[in-house]
Tab-separated table of C-alpha atoms in Angstrom:
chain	number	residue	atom	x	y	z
H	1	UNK	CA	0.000	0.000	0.000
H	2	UNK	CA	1.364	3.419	-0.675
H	3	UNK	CA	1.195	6.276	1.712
H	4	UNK	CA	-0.156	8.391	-0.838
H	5	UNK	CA	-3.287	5.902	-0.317
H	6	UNK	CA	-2.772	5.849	3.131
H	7	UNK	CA	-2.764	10.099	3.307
H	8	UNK	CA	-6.476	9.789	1.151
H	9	UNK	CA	-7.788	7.172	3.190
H	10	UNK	CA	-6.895	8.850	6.902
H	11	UNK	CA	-8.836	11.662	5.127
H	12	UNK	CA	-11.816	9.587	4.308
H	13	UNK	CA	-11.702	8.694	8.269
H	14	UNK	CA	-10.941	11.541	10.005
H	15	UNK	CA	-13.468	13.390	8.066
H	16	UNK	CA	-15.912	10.299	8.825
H	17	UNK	CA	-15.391	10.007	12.424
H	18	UNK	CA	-14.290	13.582	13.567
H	19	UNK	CA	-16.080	15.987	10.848
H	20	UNK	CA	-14.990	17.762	7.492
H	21	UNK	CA	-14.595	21.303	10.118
H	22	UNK	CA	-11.959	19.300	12.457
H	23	UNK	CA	-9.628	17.983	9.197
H	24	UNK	CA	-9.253	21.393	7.989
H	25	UNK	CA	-8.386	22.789	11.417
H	26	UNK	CA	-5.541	19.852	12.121
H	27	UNK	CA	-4.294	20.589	8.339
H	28	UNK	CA	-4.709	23.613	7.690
H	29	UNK	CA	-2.129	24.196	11.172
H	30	UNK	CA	0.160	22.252	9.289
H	31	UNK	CA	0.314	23.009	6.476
H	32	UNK	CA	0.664	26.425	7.563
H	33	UNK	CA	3.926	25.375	9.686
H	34	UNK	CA	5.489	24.148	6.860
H	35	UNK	CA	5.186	26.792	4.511
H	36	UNK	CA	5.984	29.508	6.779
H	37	UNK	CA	9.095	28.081	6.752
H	38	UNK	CA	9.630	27.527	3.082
H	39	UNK	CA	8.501	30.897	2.255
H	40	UNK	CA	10.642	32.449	5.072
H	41	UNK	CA	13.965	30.532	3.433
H	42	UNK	CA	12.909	31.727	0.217
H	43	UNK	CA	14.733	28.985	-1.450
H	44	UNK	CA	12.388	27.503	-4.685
H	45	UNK	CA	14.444	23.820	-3.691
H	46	UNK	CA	13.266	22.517	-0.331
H	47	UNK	CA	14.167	18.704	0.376
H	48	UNK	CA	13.094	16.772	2.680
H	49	UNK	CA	11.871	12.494	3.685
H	50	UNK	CA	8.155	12.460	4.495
H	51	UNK	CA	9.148	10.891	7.739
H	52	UNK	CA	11.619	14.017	8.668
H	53	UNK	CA	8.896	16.447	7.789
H	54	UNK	CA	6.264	14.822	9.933
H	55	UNK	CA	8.681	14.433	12.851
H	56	UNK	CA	9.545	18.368	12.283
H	57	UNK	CA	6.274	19.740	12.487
H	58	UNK	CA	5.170	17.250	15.118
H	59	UNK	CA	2.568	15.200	12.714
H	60	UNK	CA	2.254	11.887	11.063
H	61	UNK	CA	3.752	10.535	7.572
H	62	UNK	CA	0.345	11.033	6.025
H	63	UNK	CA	-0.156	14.284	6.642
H	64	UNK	CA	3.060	15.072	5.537
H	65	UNK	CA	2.007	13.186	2.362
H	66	UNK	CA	-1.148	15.368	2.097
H	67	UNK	CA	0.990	18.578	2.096
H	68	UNK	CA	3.219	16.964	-0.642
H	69	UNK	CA	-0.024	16.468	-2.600
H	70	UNK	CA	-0.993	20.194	-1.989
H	71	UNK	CA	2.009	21.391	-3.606
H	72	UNK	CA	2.790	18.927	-6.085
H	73	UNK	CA	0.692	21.456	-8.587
H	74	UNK	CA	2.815	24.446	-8.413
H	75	UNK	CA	5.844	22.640	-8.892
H	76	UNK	CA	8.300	22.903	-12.136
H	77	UNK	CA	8.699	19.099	-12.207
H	78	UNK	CA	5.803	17.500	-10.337
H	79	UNK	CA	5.729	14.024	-8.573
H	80	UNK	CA	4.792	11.028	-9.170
H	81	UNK	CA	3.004	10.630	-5.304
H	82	UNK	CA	1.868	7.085	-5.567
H	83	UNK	CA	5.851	5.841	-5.893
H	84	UNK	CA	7.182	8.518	-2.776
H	85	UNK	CA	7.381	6.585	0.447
H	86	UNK	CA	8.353	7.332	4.103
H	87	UNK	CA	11.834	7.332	3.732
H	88	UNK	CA	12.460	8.473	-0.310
H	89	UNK	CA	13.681	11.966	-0.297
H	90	UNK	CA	11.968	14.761	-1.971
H	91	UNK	CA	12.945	17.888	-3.813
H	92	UNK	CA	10.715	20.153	-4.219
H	93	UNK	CA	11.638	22.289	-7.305
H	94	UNK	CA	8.671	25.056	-5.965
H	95	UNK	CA	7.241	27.668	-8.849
H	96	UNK	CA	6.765	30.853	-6.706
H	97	UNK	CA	4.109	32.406	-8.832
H	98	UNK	CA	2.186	29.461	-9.664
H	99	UNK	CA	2.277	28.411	-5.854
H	100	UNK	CA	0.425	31.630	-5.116
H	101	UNK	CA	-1.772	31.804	-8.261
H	102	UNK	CA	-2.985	28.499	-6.742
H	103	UNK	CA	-3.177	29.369	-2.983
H	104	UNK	CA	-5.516	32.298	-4.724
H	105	UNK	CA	-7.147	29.137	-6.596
H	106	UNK	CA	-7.596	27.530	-3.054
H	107	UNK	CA	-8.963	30.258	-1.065
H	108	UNK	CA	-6.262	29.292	0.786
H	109	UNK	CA	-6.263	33.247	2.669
H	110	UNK	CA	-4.219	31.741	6.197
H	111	UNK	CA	-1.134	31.302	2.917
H	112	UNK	CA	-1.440	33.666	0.913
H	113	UNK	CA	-1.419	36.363	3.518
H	114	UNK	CA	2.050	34.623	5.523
H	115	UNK	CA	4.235	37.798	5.361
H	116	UNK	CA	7.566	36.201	3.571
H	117	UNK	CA	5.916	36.321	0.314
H	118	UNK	CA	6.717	40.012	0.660
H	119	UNK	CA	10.284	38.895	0.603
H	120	UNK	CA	9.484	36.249	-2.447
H	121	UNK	CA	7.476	37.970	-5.007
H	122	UNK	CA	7.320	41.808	-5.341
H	123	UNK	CA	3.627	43.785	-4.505
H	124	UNK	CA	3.341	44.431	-7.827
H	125	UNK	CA	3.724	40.669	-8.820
H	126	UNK	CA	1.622	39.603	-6.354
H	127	UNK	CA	-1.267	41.915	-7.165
H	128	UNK	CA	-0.494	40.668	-11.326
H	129	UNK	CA	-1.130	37.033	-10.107
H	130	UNK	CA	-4.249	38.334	-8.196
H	131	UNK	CA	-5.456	39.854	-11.536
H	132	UNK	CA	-4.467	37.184	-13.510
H	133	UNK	CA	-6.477	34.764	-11.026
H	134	UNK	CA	-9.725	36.571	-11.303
H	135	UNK	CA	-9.416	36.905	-15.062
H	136	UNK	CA	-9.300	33.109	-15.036
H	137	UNK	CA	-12.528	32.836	-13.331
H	138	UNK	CA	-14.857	35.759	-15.035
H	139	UNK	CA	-16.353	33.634	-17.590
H	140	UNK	CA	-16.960	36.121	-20.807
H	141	UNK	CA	-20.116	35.244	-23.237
H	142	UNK	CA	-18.860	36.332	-26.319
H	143	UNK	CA	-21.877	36.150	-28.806
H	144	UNK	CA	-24.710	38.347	-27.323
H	145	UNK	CA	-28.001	37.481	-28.407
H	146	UNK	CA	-29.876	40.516	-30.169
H	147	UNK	CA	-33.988	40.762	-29.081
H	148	UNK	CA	-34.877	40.149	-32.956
H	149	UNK	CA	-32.599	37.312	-32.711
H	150	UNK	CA	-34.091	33.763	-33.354
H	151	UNK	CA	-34.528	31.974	-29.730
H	152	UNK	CA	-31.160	29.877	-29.028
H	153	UNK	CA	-33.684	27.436	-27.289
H	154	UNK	CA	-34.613	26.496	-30.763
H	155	UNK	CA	-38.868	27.658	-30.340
H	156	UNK	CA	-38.315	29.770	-33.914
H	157	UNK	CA	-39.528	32.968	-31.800
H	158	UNK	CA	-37.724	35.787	-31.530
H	159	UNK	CA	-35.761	35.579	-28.478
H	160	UNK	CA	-37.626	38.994	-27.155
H	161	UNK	CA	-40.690	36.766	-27.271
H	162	UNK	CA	-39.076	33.807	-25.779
H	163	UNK	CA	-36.056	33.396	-23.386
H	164	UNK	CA	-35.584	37.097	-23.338
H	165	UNK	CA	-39.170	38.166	-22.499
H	166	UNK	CA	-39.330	40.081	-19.327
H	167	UNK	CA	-41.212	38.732	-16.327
């Protein structure tokens, strides 16, 4: 069994015996611990054994795993989790800017906000990746639909007298 498996199914049961609220507090702690002190060395290679991590923010393997899996998408060469065991050392080869593009992704506010990044990526950068973020998510309908237009619903009205008719 892998401990990636192992990391999603102590999620499955902590979630199942102690709530969805109480996972997010324990991880959420964590994860916060670890990447205070990423972002405070400022260094985009961080290594590190599963095991070591755990033991240095006081957790277990898996949720050491489950932080591995949280940044494995804002990394230049990601991992292949399901291989990484306790022991196998890891480099994390971190993207700055995509890390905090997807902490914006995340709603991830108790990261995004940890002060080093001021250190890491300039205010200027960070507010770019902000914009950048919520352009991703405004979704832009690029054909408007005139009132003399035939229905898009496919009635043969006019859309004024269909879709488009005012309540």
């Amino acid at each position: 069994m892998s401990l990636y498996k192992d990391w999603n199914d102590m999620v499955v049961d902590f979630v199942q015996t102690k709530g969805e609220k109480a996972f997010w507090d324990v991880y959420s702690d964590i994860e916060k611990r670890i990447y205070e002190d990423i972002l405070s060395n400022g260094s985009e290679k961080f290594t590190y054994t599963m095991k070591g991590l755990a033991e240095k923010v006081d957790t277990t393997v898996e949720f050491a795993m489950g932080f591995t899996d949280g940044i494995n998408d804002s990394l230049r060469n990601p991992l292949n989790l399901e291989e990484l065991g306790a022991e196998d050392e890891v480099e994390l080869d971190i993207d700055f800017e995509k890390l905090y593009f997807n902490m914006l992704d995340a709603k991830a506010e108790y990261l995004y906000t940890i002060g080093s990044w001021e250190n890491l990526l300039s205010a200027e950068k960070r507010e770019e990746i902000k914009k950048t973020w919520k352009n991703s998510r405004t979704v832009k309908n690029e054909v408007k639909i005139g009132r003399n237009d035939p229905c898009p619903c496919g009635s043969g009205k006019k859309y004024k007298k269909c879709c488009g008719k005012a309540s």
